[in-house]
Coordinates of C-alpha atoms and ligand atoms in Angstrom, one line a residue:
M291 CA 51.2 -48.4 -24.7
S292 CA 52.5 -47.4 -21.3
S293 CA 52.0 -49.6 -19.1
T294 CA 50.2 -47.7 -16.5
I295 CA 47.4 -46.9 -18.7
I296 CA 43.8 -47.7 -17.1
E297 CA 42.1 -50.7 -19.3
D298 CA 39.2 -51.5 -16.8
I299 CA 37.6 -50.5 -13.6
R300 CA 35.7 -53.0 -11.7
A301 CA 33.4 -52.3 -8.6
R302 CA 31.9 -54.8 -6.4
R303 CA 29.9 -55.0 -2.8
V304 CA 32.4 -56.6 -0.4
F305 CA 32.1 -56.8 3.9
D306 CA 34.0 -55.1 6.5
S307 CA 35.8 -56.1 9.8
R308 CA 32.4 -55.1 11.4
G309 CA 30.4 -57.3 8.9
S310 CA 28.9 -54.0 7.4
E311 CA 29.0 -53.8 3.2
A312 CA 32.0 -52.1 1.6
I313 CA 32.9 -51.2 -1.5
E314 CA 36.1 -52.8 -3.0
V315 CA 37.5 -51.6 -6.3
E316 CA 39.6 -53.1 -9.3
V317 CA 42.1 -51.2 -11.5
F318 CA 43.6 -52.9 -14.4
T319 CA 46.1 -51.4 -16.3
V320 CA 48.1 -52.3 -19.2
G321 CA 50.9 -53.8 -17.0
G322 CA 49.3 -54.1 -14.0
Y323 CA 46.5 -54.3 -11.2
G324 CA 45.7 -52.9 -8.3
R325 CA 42.8 -53.6 -5.6
A326 CA 41.5 -51.3 -2.3
I327 CA 38.3 -51.6 -0.2
A328 CA 37.0 -48.2 1.6
P329 CA 37.4 -48.5 5.1
M330 CA 34.3 -47.2 7.5
G331 CA 33.9 -45.0 10.6
A332 CA 31.8 -45.5 13.7
S333 CA 32.6 -42.1 15.4
R334 CA 32.6 -39.9 12.2
G335 CA 33.3 -36.0 12.2
R336 CA 30.5 -34.3 10.6
G337 CA 32.7 -32.7 8.3
E338 CA 33.8 -36.0 6.7
A339 CA 33.0 -36.9 2.8
M340 CA 29.4 -38.7 3.0
P341 CA 31.1 -42.4 3.0
Y342 CA 28.1 -43.6 0.4
P343 CA 25.4 -42.1 -2.0
P344 CA 22.0 -42.4 -0.2
G345 CA 21.5 -45.8 -2.1
G346 CA 24.5 -47.1 -0.3
V347 CA 27.3 -49.5 -1.7
S348 CA 25.2 -51.0 -4.2
E349 CA 24.4 -47.3 -6.0
A350 CA 28.3 -46.8 -5.0
V351 CA 29.2 -49.8 -7.5
A352 CA 26.6 -48.9 -10.0
A353 CA 28.0 -45.3 -10.1
V354 CA 31.3 -46.5 -10.4
E355 CA 30.2 -48.7 -13.4
R356 CA 28.3 -46.0 -15.0
L357 CA 29.8 -42.8 -14.5
V358 CA 33.4 -43.1 -13.1
T359 CA 34.7 -46.0 -15.7
P360 CA 34.3 -44.5 -18.6
E361 CA 35.9 -41.4 -17.7
L362 CA 39.2 -43.2 -16.4
V363 CA 39.3 -45.8 -18.8
G364 CA 42.2 -44.0 -21.3
L365 CA 43.8 -42.2 -18.5
D366 CA 47.8 -43.0 -17.0
A367 CA 47.2 -44.7 -13.2
A368 CA 50.6 -42.7 -12.6
D369 CA 49.3 -39.8 -13.1
Q370 CA 46.9 -39.3 -9.6
R371 CA 46.4 -36.1 -9.2
L372 CA 44.6 -36.2 -12.5
V373 CA 42.6 -39.5 -11.4
D374 CA 41.7 -37.6 -8.5
K375 CA 40.4 -34.7 -10.5
V376 CA 38.0 -36.7 -12.7
L377 CA 36.9 -38.4 -9.5
H378 CA 35.9 -34.7 -8.3
E379 CA 34.4 -33.4 -11.6
V380 CA 32.5 -36.8 -12.3
D381 CA 31.1 -36.7 -8.3
G382 CA 30.2 -32.9 -9.0
T383 CA 29.4 -31.9 -5.2
K384 CA 32.0 -30.8 -2.2
D385 CA 31.4 -33.7 0.2
F386 CA 31.4 -36.9 -2.5
S387 CA 27.4 -37.0 -2.0
R388 CA 27.1 -38.4 -5.6
I389 CA 29.5 -41.3 -5.9
G390 CA 30.7 -41.3 -1.8
G391 CA 34.0 -40.6 -0.2
N392 CA 34.4 -44.4 0.2
T393 CA 34.1 -45.1 -3.4
A394 CA 36.6 -42.5 -4.2
Y395 CA 38.9 -43.9 -2.0
A396 CA 38.5 -47.0 -3.1
I397 CA 39.3 -46.3 -6.6
S398 CA 42.0 -43.6 -5.6
M399 CA 43.8 -46.0 -3.8
A400 CA 43.4 -48.6 -6.1
T401 CA 44.4 -46.8 -9.1
A402 CA 47.8 -45.9 -6.9
A403 CA 48.0 -50.0 -6.1
A404 CA 47.7 -50.7 -9.8
A405 CA 50.4 -47.9 -11.1
S406 CA 52.9 -49.4 -8.6
S407 CA 52.3 -53.1 -9.3
S408 CA 52.7 -51.6 -13.2
L409 CA 55.8 -49.9 -12.9
G410 CA 56.9 -52.8 -10.6
I411 CA 57.5 -50.9 -7.2
S412 CA 56.4 -51.3 -3.9
L413 CA 53.3 -48.8 -3.1
F414 CA 55.3 -46.6 -0.7
R415 CA 57.9 -46.2 -3.3
H416 CA 55.4 -45.0 -5.8
L417 CA 53.6 -42.8 -2.7
G418 CA 57.0 -41.2 -1.5
G419 CA 59.7 -41.5 -4.1
S420 CA 63.1 -43.1 -4.2
L421 CA 64.2 -41.3 -1.0
V422 CA 61.9 -42.5 1.7
Q423 CA 63.3 -44.3 4.3
E424 CA 61.5 -43.5 7.5
L425 CA 59.1 -46.1 9.2
P426 CA 56.2 -45.0 11.6
Y427 CA 55.8 -45.5 15.4
P428 CA 52.6 -47.8 16.0
L429 CA 50.0 -46.1 17.8
G430 CA 47.8 -49.1 19.1
N431 CA 44.7 -49.4 20.7
V432 CA 44.7 -51.8 23.5
V433 CA 41.7 -50.7 25.9
G434 CA 38.7 -49.3 24.3
G435 CA 35.1 -47.5 25.3
G436 CA 32.6 -45.5 23.6
K437 CA 30.8 -45.9 20.4
H438 CA 33.3 -49.0 19.5
V439 CA 32.2 -51.0 22.2
R440 CA 28.5 -49.8 22.1
G441 CA 28.6 -48.0 24.9
R442 CA 29.4 -50.7 27.7
G443 CA 32.9 -49.8 28.5
P444 CA 34.8 -46.9 29.5
D445 CA 33.3 -43.6 28.5
V446 CA 36.8 -42.6 26.6
Q447 CA 37.0 -44.4 23.4
E448 CA 40.7 -45.4 23.1
M449 CA 43.5 -46.3 24.9
L450 CA 46.4 -46.2 23.4
V451 CA 49.9 -47.4 23.4
L452 CA 52.7 -45.9 21.6
P453 CA 56.6 -47.8 21.8
V454 CA 58.6 -45.0 21.7
G455 CA 62.0 -46.3 23.0
A456 CA 61.8 -48.8 20.5
T457 CA 64.8 -49.0 18.0
D458 CA 63.0 -50.6 14.6
V459 CA 59.4 -52.0 13.8
L460 CA 60.1 -55.5 14.9
E461 CA 60.7 -54.0 18.6
A462 CA 57.6 -51.1 18.3
L463 CA 55.2 -54.5 17.2
Q464 CA 56.7 -56.6 20.2
A465 CA 56.1 -54.1 22.6
N466 CA 52.5 -53.4 21.4
F467 CA 51.3 -56.9 21.0
L468 CA 52.9 -57.4 24.5
V469 CA 51.4 -54.5 26.2
H470 CA 47.9 -55.9 24.9
R471 CA 48.5 -59.4 26.6
R472 CA 49.6 -58.3 29.5
A473 CA 46.8 -55.6 30.2
G474 CA 44.4 -58.8 29.3
E475 CA 45.8 -60.3 32.3
L476 CA 45.8 -57.4 34.7
L477 CA 42.1 -56.7 33.7
A478 CA 40.6 -60.3 34.8
R479 CA 41.8 -59.4 37.8
A480 CA 41.0 -55.7 38.0
D481 CA 37.1 -56.4 36.4
P482 CA 35.7 -59.4 38.0
G483 CA 33.2 -59.2 34.7
F484 CA 35.5 -59.4 32.2
T485 CA 34.9 -62.1 29.9
G486 CA 37.8 -61.4 27.4
G487 CA 35.6 -59.6 24.7
R488 CA 37.2 -56.9 22.7
G489 CA 35.5 -53.8 20.8
D490 CA 35.4 -53.1 17.2
E491 CA 39.5 -52.3 16.9
G492 CA 40.7 -55.5 19.2
A493 CA 41.0 -53.5 22.1
W494 CA 40.1 -55.0 25.4
A495 CA 36.4 -53.8 26.8
P496 CA 36.2 -54.0 30.3
K497 CA 33.5 -52.7 32.8
L498 CA 35.8 -50.2 34.0
G499 CA 36.1 -45.9 34.2
T500 CA 38.4 -44.2 32.2
E501 CA 40.7 -43.7 35.1
E502 CA 40.6 -47.4 36.1
A503 CA 41.5 -48.7 32.9
L504 CA 44.1 -46.3 32.4
E505 CA 45.8 -47.6 36.1
V506 CA 45.6 -51.0 34.5
L507 CA 47.4 -50.4 31.1
A508 CA 50.0 -48.1 33.0
K509 CA 51.0 -51.0 34.9
A510 CA 50.8 -53.1 31.9
C511 CA 52.9 -50.9 30.4
E512 CA 55.5 -50.6 33.1
D513 CA 56.1 -54.3 33.1
V514 CA 56.7 -54.6 29.3
A515 CA 59.2 -51.7 29.3
G516 CA 61.2 -53.7 32.3
E517 CA 60.8 -56.7 30.2
L518 CA 62.0 -55.2 27.0
G519 CA 64.3 -52.6 28.3
F520 CA 62.8 -49.5 26.7
E521 CA 59.9 -46.9 27.4
V522 CA 56.4 -47.5 26.1
R523 CA 53.9 -44.6 26.9
M524 CA 49.8 -44.2 26.8
G525 CA 47.8 -41.9 25.0
L526 CA 44.1 -41.2 24.3
D527 CA 41.2 -40.9 21.7
V528 CA 38.7 -39.3 23.7
A529 CA 36.3 -39.1 21.0
A530 CA 34.7 -36.1 22.9
S531 CA 32.2 -35.7 20.1
T532 CA 30.5 -38.4 21.2
L533 CA 30.4 -37.2 24.5
W534 CA 29.2 -33.7 23.9
R535 CA 25.3 -33.1 24.6
E536 CA 24.2 -29.6 23.2
E537 CA 21.7 -29.2 25.4
E538 CA 23.6 -29.7 28.6
N539 CA 26.3 -28.0 27.7
A540 CA 28.4 -30.5 29.2
Y541 CA 30.4 -33.6 28.3
V542 CA 28.5 -36.3 29.7
Y543 CA 30.5 -39.3 31.3
E544 CA 27.7 -42.1 31.3
R545 CA 29.8 -45.0 32.9
E546 CA 31.2 -42.7 35.4
G547 CA 28.1 -40.5 35.9
M548 CA 30.0 -37.3 35.4
K549 CA 29.3 -34.2 33.8
R550 CA 32.0 -31.6 32.6
D551 CA 31.3 -28.3 31.0
R552 CA 34.2 -27.1 28.7
G553 CA 36.8 -26.0 31.1
E554 CA 36.6 -29.0 33.5
Q555 CA 36.9 -31.2 30.3
V556 CA 40.1 -29.4 30.0
D557 CA 41.0 -29.4 33.3
F558 CA 40.1 -33.6 33.5
I559 CA 42.3 -34.2 30.5
L560 CA 45.5 -32.0 32.1
E561 CA 45.0 -34.0 34.9
L562 CA 45.3 -37.5 32.9
V563 CA 48.0 -36.0 31.2
E564 CA 50.2 -35.2 34.0
R565 CA 49.1 -38.5 36.0
F566 CA 49.6 -41.1 33.5
K567 CA 52.5 -38.8 31.4
L568 CA 50.0 -39.2 28.9
I569 CA 52.3 -38.7 25.0
Y570 CA 49.2 -38.3 22.9
V571 CA 45.6 -36.9 23.3
E572 CA 43.2 -37.1 20.3
D573 CA 39.9 -35.1 20.0
P574 CA 39.8 -34.3 23.9
L575 CA 36.7 -31.7 22.9
A576 CA 34.1 -31.8 20.5
E577 CA 34.7 -31.3 16.8
E578 CA 33.8 -27.3 16.8
D579 CA 35.9 -26.0 19.5
F580 CA 38.8 -24.8 17.9
E581 CA 39.4 -22.4 20.8
G582 CA 39.0 -25.1 23.3
F583 CA 41.4 -26.9 21.6
A584 CA 44.1 -24.3 21.2
E585 CA 43.6 -23.6 25.0
L586 CA 44.4 -27.2 25.9
T587 CA 47.3 -27.2 23.1
R588 CA 49.2 -24.3 24.9
K589 CA 49.0 -25.9 28.5
A590 CA 49.6 -29.7 27.1
R591 CA 53.0 -28.5 25.2
R592 CA 54.8 -28.2 28.5
L593 CA 53.6 -31.6 29.5
G594 CA 55.6 -33.0 26.3
C595 CA 52.1 -34.3 24.9
L596 CA 50.8 -34.1 21.5
I597 CA 46.9 -32.8 21.1
C598 CA 45.6 -34.4 17.7
G599 CA 42.7 -33.4 15.9
D600 CA 40.6 -35.9 14.2
D601 CA 36.8 -35.2 13.8
L602 CA 38.3 -31.8 14.3
F603 CA 40.0 -31.5 11.3
V604 CA 38.4 -34.7 9.2
T605 CA 41.8 -34.7 6.9
S606 CA 40.7 -31.0 5.4
V607 CA 42.9 -28.6 4.1
E608 CA 40.4 -25.8 5.0
R609 CA 39.9 -27.0 8.4
I610 CA 43.6 -27.2 9.1
A611 CA 44.0 -23.7 8.2
R612 CA 41.6 -22.5 10.5
G613 CA 43.2 -24.9 13.0
A614 CA 47.0 -23.4 12.3
E615 CA 45.7 -19.9 12.5
L616 CA 44.7 -20.7 16.4
G617 CA 47.4 -23.1 17.2
A618 CA 44.8 -25.9 18.0
A619 CA 46.2 -28.8 17.9
T620 CA 49.9 -30.5 17.6
A621 CA 49.0 -33.2 15.6
I622 CA 46.5 -34.3 12.9
I623 CA 44.8 -37.8 12.1
I624 CA 44.9 -38.7 8.3
K625 CA 42.2 -41.0 7.5
P626 CA 42.0 -41.1 3.7
N627 CA 38.3 -41.8 3.5
Q628 CA 37.3 -38.5 5.4
V629 CA 38.2 -36.6 2.1
G630 CA 37.7 -39.4 -0.6
T631 CA 40.8 -39.0 -2.6
L632 CA 44.7 -39.4 -2.2
S633 CA 45.7 -36.1 -3.7
D634 CA 43.8 -34.6 -0.9
T635 CA 45.0 -36.8 1.4
A636 CA 48.6 -35.7 0.6
D637 CA 47.4 -31.7 0.0
A638 CA 46.4 -32.5 4.0
V639 CA 49.4 -34.0 5.2
R640 CA 51.3 -30.9 3.5
A641 CA 49.2 -28.3 5.2
A642 CA 49.5 -29.7 8.5
R643 CA 53.1 -30.7 8.0
E644 CA 53.4 -26.4 7.3
A645 CA 51.4 -25.6 10.6
G646 CA 54.0 -27.6 12.8
M647 CA 51.3 -30.7 13.0
V648 CA 52.4 -34.2 13.5
P649 CA 50.5 -36.3 10.9
V650 CA 49.3 -39.8 12.3
A651 CA 48.0 -42.0 9.5
S652 CA 45.0 -43.9 11.0
H653 CA 42.9 -46.7 10.2
R654 CA 38.9 -46.5 11.2
S655 CA 36.9 -49.0 12.8
G656 CA 35.3 -50.8 10.1
E657 CA 38.6 -52.6 8.2
S658 CA 39.5 -54.7 5.5
T659 CA 42.8 -56.9 5.6
D660 CA 44.0 -53.9 3.2
P661 CA 47.9 -53.4 3.8
H662 CA 47.8 -50.2 2.0
L663 CA 47.4 -47.9 5.3
A664 CA 51.1 -49.2 6.0
H665 CA 52.6 -47.4 2.6
L666 CA 50.4 -44.5 2.5
A667 CA 52.2 -44.1 6.1
V668 CA 55.5 -44.5 4.8
G669 CA 55.0 -42.7 1.6
L670 CA 53.8 -39.5 3.3
R671 CA 56.5 -39.8 6.0
C672 CA 53.8 -39.8 8.4
P673 CA 56.1 -40.5 12.0
I674 CA 52.8 -42.5 13.7
I675 CA 50.5 -44.9 12.1
K676 CA 47.4 -45.5 14.2
T677 CA 46.5 -49.3 13.6
G678 CA 44.9 -50.8 16.2
V679 CA 47.0 -53.9 17.9
L680 CA 44.9 -56.9 17.6
G681 CA 42.5 -58.4 14.8
G682 CA 43.4 -59.7 11.2
E683 CA 42.8 -56.5 10.1
R684 CA 44.9 -54.5 12.2
V685 CA 47.8 -56.9 12.2
A686 CA 47.8 -56.9 7.9
K687 CA 49.0 -53.3 8.1
L688 CA 51.5 -54.2 10.8
N689 CA 52.8 -57.1 9.0
E690 CA 53.3 -54.9 6.4
L691 CA 55.6 -52.4 8.4
L692 CA 57.7 -55.3 8.4
R693 CA 58.0 -56.1 4.9
I694 CA 58.6 -52.5 4.1
A695 CA 61.5 -52.0 6.6
E696 CA 63.0 -55.5 5.0
E697 CA 62.9 -53.8 1.6
L698 CA 64.2 -50.4 2.6
G699 CA 66.9 -52.7 4.4
E700 CA 70.0 -51.1 5.6
V701 CA 68.8 -47.5 5.4
A702 CA 65.5 -48.0 7.4
K703 CA 65.2 -46.0 10.2
M704 CA 62.4 -45.4 12.9
A705 CA 60.9 -42.2 12.2
K706 CA 61.3 -39.0 14.6
L707 CA 59.2 -38.3 17.1
P708 CA 58.5 -34.7 18.4
V709 CA 58.2 -35.5 21.8
A710 CA 59.2 -38.4 24.0
Ligands
LIG1314 C1 38.7 -42.8 15.6 C2 38.4 -43.9 14.6 C3 39.7 -45.0 14.6 P1 36.2 -44.3 13.4 O1 38.1 -42.2 16.2 O2 40.2 -42.4 15.3 O3 40.2 -45.4 16.0 O4 37.4 -44.5 14.9 O5 36.7 -45.1 12.5 O6 35.1 -45.4 14.2 O7 35.9 -43.0 13.5
LIG1315 MG1 39.5 -40.6 16.3

């Protein structure tokens, strides 16, 4: 019997980096084993798969035992497309609301991990094939606000850095860690009440407005660029759906006491892009505003800034097609648990690439110490991986990039960034 045949599947309740319940799935094959824990978002897009059935993680665990395991035992774990198809069939809904999108993710990813272990190859090679050689640039969250700090920091959810001048992963990681440290020192000076507190993704959580925080981050990037001798650029995840108030027809910036209508929001983002030479802005507008995204994308292109859709696309092929028609974005966040399976994720990456969008493999705010995201980013050839800077669950993926680089050896090279 082939070593990749599935013999058993087990699921259990565990906890994520926020201390919330999460599902863990183990897949046992004839000759190997794989395990995965589902991550969980706090600022979730409306179009995402339902993370869990109504009864939460325990109902999901029961569903794996009762509904999924009998269907998957005996299948070949290396046949990812078939396994994922069966997951859809067993669930039978469009949004995985019967078994949960997180449940589907954990099974799908654990299956891939089991297949790679049975074949005696690394997960990134199993997912990407023998010609894979490019490593992604780490996009790291240094200063956080919005929902990830429970509304007590800047209104904008994430202020990020991308070490565009790094020539290998080690340099890239060093840059992000140094910027994080330097930003912490500078924030202590800029915010007298700063206690060194950090949000859900390990980013500093100062009581500053967006622009003040960006000024501090710009200084930290400049200092580190001077020290290391290469450029480190900044980006944002506005997570604008969390600021949008339908009844007021405006984006409400509570800390700043500002309201911006759609036009003012577009102008504000463009001002920030110019002033801080931003290379990346994620979810600058609310999740249904494809036209607004398209307008901003046109204007930001001239400034060399990527406009990225997260809640806008929710890793969905249908929504990517809609965005592609309108030219809504130049980049897309790829979060496998937004759609459930690795097959759906790979389809989304392909559709995005065909539409000229840069795929950014991304963590969630609630994470585990699984390293799988690093393999997914390399295997699916995403030029950027967004996985935070500090915190064991973030560092687990960053350190895995170093191991992958080492395994690739002398053929390893950094991905080509479309703008720099
Ligand atoms: C985001 C993510 C990750 P969450 O908005 O991009 O940074 O947050 O997982 O809470 O959706
Ligand atoms: Mg986002």
